PDB file of C-alpha atoms in Angstrom:
ATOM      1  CA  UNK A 145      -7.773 -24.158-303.514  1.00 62.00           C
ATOM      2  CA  UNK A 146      -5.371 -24.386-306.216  1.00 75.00           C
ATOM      3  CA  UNK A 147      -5.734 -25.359-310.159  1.00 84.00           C
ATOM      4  CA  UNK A 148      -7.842 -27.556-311.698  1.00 84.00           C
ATOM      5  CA  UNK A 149      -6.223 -29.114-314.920  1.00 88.00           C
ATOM      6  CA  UNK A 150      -8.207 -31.627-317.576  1.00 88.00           C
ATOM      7  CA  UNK A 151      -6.427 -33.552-320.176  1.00 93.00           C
ATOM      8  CA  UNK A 152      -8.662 -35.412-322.769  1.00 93.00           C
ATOM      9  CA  UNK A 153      -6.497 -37.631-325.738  1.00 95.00           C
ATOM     10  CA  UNK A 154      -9.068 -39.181-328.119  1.00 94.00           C
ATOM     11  CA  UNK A 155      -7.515 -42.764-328.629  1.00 92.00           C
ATOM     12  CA  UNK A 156     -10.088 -43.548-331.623  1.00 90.00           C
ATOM     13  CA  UNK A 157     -12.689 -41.507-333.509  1.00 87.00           C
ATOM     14  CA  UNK A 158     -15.781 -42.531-330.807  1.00 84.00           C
ATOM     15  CA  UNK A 159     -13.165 -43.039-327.961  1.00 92.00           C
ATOM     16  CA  UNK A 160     -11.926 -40.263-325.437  1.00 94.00           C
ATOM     17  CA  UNK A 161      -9.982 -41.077-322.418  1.00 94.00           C
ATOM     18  CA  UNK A 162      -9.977 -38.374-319.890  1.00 92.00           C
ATOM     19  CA  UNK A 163      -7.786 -37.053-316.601  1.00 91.00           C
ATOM     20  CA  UNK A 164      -8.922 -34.613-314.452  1.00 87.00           C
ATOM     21  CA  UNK A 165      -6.340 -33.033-311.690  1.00 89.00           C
ATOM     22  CA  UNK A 166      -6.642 -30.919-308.806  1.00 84.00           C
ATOM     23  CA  UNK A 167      -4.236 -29.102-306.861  1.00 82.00           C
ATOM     24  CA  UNK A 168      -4.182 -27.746-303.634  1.00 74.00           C
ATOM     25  CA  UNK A 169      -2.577 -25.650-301.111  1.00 66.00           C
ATOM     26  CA  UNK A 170      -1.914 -23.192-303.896  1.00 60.00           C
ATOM     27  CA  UNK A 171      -0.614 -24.977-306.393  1.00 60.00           C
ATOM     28  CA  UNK A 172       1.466 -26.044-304.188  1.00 64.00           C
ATOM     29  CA  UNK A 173       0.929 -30.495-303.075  1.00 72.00           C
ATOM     30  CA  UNK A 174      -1.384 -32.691-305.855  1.00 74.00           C
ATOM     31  CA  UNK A 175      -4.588 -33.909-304.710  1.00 76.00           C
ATOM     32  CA  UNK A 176      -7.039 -35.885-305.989  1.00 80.00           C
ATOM     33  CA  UNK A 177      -7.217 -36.992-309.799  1.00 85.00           C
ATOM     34  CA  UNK A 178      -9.731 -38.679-311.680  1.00 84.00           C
ATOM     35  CA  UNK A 179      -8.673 -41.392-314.548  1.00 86.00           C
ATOM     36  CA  UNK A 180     -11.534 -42.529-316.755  1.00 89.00           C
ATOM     37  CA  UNK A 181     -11.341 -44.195-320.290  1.00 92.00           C
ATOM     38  CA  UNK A 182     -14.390 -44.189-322.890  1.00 93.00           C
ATOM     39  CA  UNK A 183     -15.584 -41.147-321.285  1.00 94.00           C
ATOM     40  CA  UNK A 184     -19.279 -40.380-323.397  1.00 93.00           C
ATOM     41  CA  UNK A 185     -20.656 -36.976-321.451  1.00 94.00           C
ATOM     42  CA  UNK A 186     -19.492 -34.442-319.281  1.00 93.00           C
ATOM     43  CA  UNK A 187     -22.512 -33.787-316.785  1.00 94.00           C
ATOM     44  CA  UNK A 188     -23.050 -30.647-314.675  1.00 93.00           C
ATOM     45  CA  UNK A 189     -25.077 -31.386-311.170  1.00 92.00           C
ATOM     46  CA  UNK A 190     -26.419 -29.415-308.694  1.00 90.00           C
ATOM     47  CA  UNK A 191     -28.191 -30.231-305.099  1.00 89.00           C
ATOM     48  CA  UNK A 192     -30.065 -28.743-302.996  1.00 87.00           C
ATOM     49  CA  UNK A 193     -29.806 -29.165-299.072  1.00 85.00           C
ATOM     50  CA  UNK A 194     -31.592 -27.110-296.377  1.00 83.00           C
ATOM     51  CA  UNK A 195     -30.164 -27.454-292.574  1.00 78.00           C
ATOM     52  CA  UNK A 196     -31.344 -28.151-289.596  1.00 79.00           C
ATOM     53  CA  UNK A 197     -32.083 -24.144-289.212  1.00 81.00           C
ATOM     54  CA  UNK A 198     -33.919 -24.200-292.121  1.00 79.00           C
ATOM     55  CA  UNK A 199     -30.988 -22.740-294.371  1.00 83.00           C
ATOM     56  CA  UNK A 200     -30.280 -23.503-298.117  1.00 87.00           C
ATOM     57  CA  UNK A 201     -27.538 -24.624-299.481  1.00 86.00           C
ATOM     58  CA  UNK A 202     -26.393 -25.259-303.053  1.00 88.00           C
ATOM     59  CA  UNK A 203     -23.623 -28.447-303.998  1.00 89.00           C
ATOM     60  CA  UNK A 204     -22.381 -27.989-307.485  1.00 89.00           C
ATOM     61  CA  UNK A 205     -20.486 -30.920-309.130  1.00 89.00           C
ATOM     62  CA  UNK A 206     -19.046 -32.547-312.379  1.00 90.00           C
ATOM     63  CA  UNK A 207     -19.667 -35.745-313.423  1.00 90.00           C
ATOM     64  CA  UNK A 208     -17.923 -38.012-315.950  1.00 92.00           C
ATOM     65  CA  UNK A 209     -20.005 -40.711-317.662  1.00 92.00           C
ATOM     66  CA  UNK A 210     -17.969 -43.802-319.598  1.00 91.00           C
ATOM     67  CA  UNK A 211     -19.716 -46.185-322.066  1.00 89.00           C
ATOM     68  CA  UNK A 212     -20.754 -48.621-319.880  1.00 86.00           C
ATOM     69  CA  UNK A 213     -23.160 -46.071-317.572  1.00 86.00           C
ATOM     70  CA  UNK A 214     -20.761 -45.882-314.948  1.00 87.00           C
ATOM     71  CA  UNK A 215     -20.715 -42.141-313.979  1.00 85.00           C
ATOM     72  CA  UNK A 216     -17.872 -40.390-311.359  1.00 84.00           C
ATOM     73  CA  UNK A 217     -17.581 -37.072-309.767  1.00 82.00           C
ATOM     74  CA  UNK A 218     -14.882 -35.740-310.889  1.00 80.00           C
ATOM     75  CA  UNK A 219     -14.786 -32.173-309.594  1.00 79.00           C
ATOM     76  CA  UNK A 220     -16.606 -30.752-306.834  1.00 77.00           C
ATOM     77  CA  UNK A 221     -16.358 -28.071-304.093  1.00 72.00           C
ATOM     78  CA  UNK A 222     -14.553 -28.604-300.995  1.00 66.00           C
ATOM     79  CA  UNK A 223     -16.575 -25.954-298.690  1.00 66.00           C
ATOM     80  CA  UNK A 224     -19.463 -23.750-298.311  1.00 66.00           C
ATOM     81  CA  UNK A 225     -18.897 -19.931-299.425  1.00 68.00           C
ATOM     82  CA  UNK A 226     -22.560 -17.762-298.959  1.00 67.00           C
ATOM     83  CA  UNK A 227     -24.405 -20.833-299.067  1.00 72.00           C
ATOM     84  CA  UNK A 228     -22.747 -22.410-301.807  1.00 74.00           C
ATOM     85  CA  UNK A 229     -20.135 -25.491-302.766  1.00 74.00           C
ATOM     86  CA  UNK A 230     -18.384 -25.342-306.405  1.00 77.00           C
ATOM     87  CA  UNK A 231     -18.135 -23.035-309.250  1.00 80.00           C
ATOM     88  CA  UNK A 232     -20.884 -22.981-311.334  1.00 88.00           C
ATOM     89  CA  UNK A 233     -19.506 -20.486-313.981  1.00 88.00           C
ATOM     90  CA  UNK A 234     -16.481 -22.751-314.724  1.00 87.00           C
ATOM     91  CA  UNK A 235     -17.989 -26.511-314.062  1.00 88.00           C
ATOM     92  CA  UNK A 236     -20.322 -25.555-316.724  1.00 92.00           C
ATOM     93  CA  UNK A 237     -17.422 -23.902-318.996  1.00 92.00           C
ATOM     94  CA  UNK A 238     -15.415 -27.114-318.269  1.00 89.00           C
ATOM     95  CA  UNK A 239     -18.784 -29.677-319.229  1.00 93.00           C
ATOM     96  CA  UNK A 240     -19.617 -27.491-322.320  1.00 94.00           C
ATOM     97  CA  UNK A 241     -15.737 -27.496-323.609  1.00 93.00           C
ATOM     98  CA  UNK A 242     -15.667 -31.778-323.008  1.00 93.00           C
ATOM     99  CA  UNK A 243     -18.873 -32.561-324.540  1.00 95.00           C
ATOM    100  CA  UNK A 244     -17.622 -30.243-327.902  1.00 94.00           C
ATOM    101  CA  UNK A 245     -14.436 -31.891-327.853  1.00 94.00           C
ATOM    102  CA  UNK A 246     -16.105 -35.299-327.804  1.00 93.00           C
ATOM    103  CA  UNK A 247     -18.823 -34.599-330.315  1.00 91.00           C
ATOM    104  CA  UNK A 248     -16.200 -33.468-332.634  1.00 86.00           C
ATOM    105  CA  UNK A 249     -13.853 -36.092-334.070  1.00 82.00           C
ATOM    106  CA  UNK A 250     -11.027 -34.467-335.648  1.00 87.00           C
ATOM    107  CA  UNK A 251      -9.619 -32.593-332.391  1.00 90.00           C
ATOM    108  CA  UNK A 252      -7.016 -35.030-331.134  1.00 93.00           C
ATOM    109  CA  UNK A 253      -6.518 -33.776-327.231  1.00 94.00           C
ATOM    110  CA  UNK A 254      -8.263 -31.513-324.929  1.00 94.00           C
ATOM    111  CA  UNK A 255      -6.402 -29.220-322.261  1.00 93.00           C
ATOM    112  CA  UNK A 256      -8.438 -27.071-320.178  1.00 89.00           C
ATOM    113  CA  UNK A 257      -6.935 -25.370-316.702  1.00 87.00           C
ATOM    114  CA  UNK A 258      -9.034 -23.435-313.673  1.00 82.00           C
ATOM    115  CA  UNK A 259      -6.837 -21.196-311.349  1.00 80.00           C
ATOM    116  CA  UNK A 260      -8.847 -21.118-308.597  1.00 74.00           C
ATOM    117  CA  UNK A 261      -5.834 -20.187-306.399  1.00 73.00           C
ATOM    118  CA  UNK A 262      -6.535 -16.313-306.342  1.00 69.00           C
ATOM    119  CA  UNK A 263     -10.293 -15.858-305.905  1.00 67.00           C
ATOM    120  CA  UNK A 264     -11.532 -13.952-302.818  1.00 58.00           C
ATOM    121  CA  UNK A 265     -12.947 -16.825-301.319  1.00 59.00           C
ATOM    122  CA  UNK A 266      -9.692 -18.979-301.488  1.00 59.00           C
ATOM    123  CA  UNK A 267      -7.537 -15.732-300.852  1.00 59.00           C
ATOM    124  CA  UNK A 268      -9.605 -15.375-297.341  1.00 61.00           C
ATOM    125  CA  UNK A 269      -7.281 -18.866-296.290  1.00 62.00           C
ATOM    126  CA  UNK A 270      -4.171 -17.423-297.364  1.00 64.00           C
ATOM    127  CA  UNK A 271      -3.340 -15.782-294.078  1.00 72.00           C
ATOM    128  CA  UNK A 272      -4.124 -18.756-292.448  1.00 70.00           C
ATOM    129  CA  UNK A 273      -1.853 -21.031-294.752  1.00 67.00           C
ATOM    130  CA  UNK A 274       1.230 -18.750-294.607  1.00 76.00           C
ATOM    131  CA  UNK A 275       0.970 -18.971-290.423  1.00 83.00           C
ATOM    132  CA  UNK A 276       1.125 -22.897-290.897  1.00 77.00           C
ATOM    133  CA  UNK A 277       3.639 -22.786-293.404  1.00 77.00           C
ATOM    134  CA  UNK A 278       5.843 -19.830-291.749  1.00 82.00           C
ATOM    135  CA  UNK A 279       4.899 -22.202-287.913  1.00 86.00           C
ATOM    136  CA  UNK A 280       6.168 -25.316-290.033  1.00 80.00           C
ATOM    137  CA  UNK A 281       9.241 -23.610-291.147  1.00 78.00           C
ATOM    138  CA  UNK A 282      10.058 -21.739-287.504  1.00 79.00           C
ATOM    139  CA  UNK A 283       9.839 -25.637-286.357  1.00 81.00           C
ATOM    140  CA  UNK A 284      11.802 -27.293-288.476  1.00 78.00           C
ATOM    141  CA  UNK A 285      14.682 -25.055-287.622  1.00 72.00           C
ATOM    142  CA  UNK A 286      14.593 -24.792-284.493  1.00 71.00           C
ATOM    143  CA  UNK A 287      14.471 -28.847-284.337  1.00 74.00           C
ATOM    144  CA  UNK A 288      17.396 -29.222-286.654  1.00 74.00           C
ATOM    145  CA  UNK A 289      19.247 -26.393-285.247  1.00 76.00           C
ATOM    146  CA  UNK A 290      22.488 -27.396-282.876  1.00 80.00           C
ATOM    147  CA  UNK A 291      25.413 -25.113-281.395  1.00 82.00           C
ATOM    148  CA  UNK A 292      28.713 -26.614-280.495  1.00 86.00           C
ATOM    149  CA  UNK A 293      31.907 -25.025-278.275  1.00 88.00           C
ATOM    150  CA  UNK A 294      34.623 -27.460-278.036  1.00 91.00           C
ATOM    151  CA  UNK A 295      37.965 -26.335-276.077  1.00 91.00           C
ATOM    152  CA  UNK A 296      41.088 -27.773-277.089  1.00 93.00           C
ATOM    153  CA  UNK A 297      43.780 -27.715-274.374  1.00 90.00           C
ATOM    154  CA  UNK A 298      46.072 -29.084-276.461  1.00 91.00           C
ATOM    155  CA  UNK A 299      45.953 -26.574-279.216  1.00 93.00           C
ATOM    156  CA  UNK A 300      44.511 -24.304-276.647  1.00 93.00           C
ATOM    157  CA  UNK A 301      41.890 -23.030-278.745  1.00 93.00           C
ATOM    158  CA  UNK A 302      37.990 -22.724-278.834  1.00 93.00           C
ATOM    159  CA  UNK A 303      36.044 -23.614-281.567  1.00 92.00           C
ATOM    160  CA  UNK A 304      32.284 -22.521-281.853  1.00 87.00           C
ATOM    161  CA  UNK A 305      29.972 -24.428-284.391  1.00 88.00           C
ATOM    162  CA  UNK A 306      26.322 -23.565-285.391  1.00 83.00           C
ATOM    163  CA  UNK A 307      24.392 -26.213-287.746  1.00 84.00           C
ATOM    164  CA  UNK A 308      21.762 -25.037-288.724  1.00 80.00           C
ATOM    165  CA  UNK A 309      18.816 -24.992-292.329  1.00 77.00           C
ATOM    166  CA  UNK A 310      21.475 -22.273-293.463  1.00 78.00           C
ATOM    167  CA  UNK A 311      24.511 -24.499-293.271  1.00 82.00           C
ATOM    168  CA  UNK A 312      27.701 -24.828-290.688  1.00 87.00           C
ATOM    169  CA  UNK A 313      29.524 -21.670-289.574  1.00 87.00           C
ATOM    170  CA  UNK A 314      32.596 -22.366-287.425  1.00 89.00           C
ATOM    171  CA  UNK A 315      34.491 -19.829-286.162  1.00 88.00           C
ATOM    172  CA  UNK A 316      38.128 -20.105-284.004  1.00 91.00           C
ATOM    173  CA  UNK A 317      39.729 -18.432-281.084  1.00 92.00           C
ATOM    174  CA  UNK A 318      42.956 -18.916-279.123  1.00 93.00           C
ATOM    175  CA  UNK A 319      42.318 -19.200-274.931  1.00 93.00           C
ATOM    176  CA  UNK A 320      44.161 -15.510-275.350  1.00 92.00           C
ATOM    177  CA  UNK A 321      41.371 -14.770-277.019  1.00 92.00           C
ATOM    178  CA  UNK A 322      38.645 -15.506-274.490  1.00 92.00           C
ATOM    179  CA  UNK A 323      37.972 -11.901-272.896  1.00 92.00           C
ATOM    180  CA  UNK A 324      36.364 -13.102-269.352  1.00 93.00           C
ATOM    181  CA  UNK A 325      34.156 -16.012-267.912  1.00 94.00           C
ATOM    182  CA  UNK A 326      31.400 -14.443-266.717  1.00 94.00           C
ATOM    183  CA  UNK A 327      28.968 -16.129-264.028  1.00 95.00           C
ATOM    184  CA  UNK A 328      25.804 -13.690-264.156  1.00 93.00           C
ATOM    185  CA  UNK A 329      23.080 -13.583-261.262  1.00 94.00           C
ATOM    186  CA  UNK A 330      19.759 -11.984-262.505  1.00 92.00           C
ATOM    187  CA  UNK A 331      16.982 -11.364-259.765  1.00 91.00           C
ATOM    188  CA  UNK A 332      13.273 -10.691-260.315  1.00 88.00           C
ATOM    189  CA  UNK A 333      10.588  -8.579-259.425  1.00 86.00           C
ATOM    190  CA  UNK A 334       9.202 -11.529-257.548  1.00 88.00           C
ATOM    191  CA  UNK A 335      12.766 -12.518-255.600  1.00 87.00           C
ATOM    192  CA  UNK A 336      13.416 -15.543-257.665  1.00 91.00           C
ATOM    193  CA  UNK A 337      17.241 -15.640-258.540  1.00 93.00           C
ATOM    194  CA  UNK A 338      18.680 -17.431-261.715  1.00 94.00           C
ATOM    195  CA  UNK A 339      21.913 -17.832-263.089  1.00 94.00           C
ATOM    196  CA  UNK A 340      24.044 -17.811-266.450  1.00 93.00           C
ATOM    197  CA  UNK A 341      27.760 -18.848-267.320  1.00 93.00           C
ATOM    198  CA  UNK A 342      28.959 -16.467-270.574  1.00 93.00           C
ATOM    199  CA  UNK A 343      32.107 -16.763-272.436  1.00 93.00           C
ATOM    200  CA  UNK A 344      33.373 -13.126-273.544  1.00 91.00           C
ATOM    201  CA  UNK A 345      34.602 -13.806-276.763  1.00 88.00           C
ATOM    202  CA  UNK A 346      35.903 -10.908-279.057  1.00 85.00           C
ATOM    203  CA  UNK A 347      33.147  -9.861-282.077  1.00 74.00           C
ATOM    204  CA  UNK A 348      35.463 -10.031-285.472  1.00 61.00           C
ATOM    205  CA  UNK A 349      33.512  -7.878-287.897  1.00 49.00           C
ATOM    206  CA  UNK A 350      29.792  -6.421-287.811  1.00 43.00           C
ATOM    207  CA  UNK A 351      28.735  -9.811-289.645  1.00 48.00           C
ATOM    208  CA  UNK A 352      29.500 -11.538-287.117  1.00 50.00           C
ATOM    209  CA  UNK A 353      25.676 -11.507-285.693  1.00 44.00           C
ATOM    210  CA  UNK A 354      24.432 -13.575-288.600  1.00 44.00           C
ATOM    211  CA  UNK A 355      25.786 -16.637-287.059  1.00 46.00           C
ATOM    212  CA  UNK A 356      24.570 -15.750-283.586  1.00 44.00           C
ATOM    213  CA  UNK A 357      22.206 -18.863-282.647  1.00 44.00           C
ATOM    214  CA  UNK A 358      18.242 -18.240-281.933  1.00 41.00           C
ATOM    215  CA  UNK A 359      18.269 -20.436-279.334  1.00 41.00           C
ATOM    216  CA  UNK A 360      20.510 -19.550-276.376  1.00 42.00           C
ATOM    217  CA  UNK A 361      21.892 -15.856-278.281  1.00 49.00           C
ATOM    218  CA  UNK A 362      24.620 -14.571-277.478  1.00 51.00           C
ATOM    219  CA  UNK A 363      24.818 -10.843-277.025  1.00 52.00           C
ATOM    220  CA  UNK A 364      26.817  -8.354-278.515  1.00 53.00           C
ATOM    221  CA  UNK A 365      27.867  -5.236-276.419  1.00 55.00           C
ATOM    222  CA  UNK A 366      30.979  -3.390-277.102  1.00 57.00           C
ATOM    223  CA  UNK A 367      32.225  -5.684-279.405  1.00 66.00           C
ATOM    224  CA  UNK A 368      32.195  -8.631-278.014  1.00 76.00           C
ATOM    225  CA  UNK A 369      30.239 -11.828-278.048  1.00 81.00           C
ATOM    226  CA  UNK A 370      28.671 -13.030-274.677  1.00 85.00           C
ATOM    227  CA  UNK A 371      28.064 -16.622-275.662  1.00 87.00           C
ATOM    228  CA  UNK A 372      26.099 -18.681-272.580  1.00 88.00           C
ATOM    229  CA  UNK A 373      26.855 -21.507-271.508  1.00 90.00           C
ATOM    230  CA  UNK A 374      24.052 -22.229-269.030  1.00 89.00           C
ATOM    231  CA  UNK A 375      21.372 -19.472-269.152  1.00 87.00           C
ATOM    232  CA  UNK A 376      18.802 -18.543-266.141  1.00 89.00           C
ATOM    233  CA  UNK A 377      19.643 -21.717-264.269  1.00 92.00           C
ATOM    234  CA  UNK A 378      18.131 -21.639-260.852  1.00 92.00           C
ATOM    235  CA  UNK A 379      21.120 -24.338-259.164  1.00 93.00           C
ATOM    236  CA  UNK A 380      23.861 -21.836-258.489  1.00 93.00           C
ATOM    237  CA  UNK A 381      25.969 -25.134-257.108  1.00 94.00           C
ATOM    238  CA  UNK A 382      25.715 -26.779-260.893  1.00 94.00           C
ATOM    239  CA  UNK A 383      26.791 -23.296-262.427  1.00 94.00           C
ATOM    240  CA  UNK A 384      29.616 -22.878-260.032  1.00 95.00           C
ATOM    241  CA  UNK A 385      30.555 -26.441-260.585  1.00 95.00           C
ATOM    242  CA  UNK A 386      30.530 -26.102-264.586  1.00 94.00           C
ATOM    243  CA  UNK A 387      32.405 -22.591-264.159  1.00 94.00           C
ATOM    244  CA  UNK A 388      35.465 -23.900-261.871  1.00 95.00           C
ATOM    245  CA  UNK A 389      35.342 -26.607-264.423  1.00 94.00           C
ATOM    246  CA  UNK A 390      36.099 -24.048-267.535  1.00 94.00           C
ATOM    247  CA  UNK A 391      38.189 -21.872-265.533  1.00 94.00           C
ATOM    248  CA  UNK A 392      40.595 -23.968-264.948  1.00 94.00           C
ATOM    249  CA  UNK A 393      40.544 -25.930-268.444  1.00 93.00           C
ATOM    250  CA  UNK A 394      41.152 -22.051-269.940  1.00 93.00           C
ATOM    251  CA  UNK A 395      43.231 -21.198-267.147  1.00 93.00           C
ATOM    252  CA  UNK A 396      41.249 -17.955-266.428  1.00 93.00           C
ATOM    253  CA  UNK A 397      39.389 -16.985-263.426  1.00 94.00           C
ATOM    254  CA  UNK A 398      35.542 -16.665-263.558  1.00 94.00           C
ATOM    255  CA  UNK A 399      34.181 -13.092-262.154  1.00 93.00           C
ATOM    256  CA  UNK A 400      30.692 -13.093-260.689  1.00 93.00           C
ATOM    257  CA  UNK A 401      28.374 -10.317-261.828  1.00 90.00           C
ATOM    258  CA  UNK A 402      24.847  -9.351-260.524  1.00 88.00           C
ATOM    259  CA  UNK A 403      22.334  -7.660-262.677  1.00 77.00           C
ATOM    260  CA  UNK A 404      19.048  -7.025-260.428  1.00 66.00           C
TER     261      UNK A 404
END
């Protein structure tokens, strides 16, 4: 599913050297290649299979042959499409455009390239490859994706780091600063009762949300930044315990909110 590139160099008048590639993935990683020297005939091949329902199927395949007999597949399909495996239209192009170039000893090199990439029957993988890719991608951030809030007594100030696939943003604010400490209780439909510890931190400038973390977001309501600290935690004792903790390291008093 990508582009099929062959390279012939003739080294003497009766000798051709040959390099088939393949790409895959659209275009995208290398796969296999092919390396054969005293290459005499490009072969096309074709084989036909019936299944255990009584089905047809067609393989199509090129072959390279050296001097020496040995022969080697050196392009062939990699599924099934209506009953058939390979392109017939362009293996034979591809055999017809070898054998000319070795039967005629003044050309020095050979090029010939197959995008395959955007045919219908590759094109019906495509969504398929972009959900990988775009999975892959939502992965790999989230795995290398880390938020930091350090308090400095000493400086009394809080600093808020986000690492992240786009970089570091940092962003500082004086204890004066910090609007409230917020311990939230949220209860279900079902009864079940969770808690969260925010910081209220003022929101600078309307950019200010591009640096707001996936994981754990804070929100933005009236311009300011809720930024948790523990979010839905079902141990109220551990959330008190972390609160008292901050409150008295900012020297601010926690409120308790309910949201049912």
């Amino acid at each position: 599913m990508g582009v099929i590139s062959v390279s012939c160099q003739r080294v003497e008048p009766t000798q051709v050297n040959c390099q088939v590639n393949h790409s895959e993935y659209l275009g995208l990683t290398q796969g296999s290649s092919t390396s054969l020297t005293r290459v005499t005939e490009a072969k096309f091949n074709s084989r036909k299979k019936k299944n255990s329902d009584g089905e047809t199927y067609f393989d199509y395949f090129v072959t390279l042959v050296t001097q020496k007999g040995k022969e080697v597949v050196s392009w062939q399909g990699n599924s099934y499409i209506n009953g058939v495996k390979g392109y017939p239209q362009e293996m034979n192009e591809m055999v017809a455009k070898i054998n000319t170039f070795i039967n005629n000893s003044t050309q020095p090199s050979l090029l010939i390239q197959y995008d395959l990439r955007w045919k219908l029957e590759n094109l019906l993988f495509l969504p398929i490859c972009i959900i990988f890719l775009g999975t892959g991608v939502l992965l790999l951030y989230i795995l290398l994706y880390l938020k930091i809030m350090t308090l400095n007594k000493s400086e009394r100030r809080l600093t808020y780091k986000i690492y992240s696939l786009l970089g570091i943003k940092t962003k500082h604010y004086s204890f004066a600063q910090i609007q409230a400490l917020i311990l939230e209780s949220y209860t279900d439909s079902d009864g079940d009762t969770s808690y969260s510890l925010k910081v209220v931190l003022p929101a600078n400038n309307q950019n200010d949300w591009w640096e707001i973390p996936l994981i754990l977001p804070a929100e933005n309501q009236n311009d300011q930044w809720k930024i948790p600290l523990i979010l839905h935690d079902s141990d109220i004792y551990k959330v008190k315990k972390l609160a008292n903790v901050v409150s008295d390291f900012i020297d601010k008093p926690y409120k308790e909110q309910s949201n049912k």
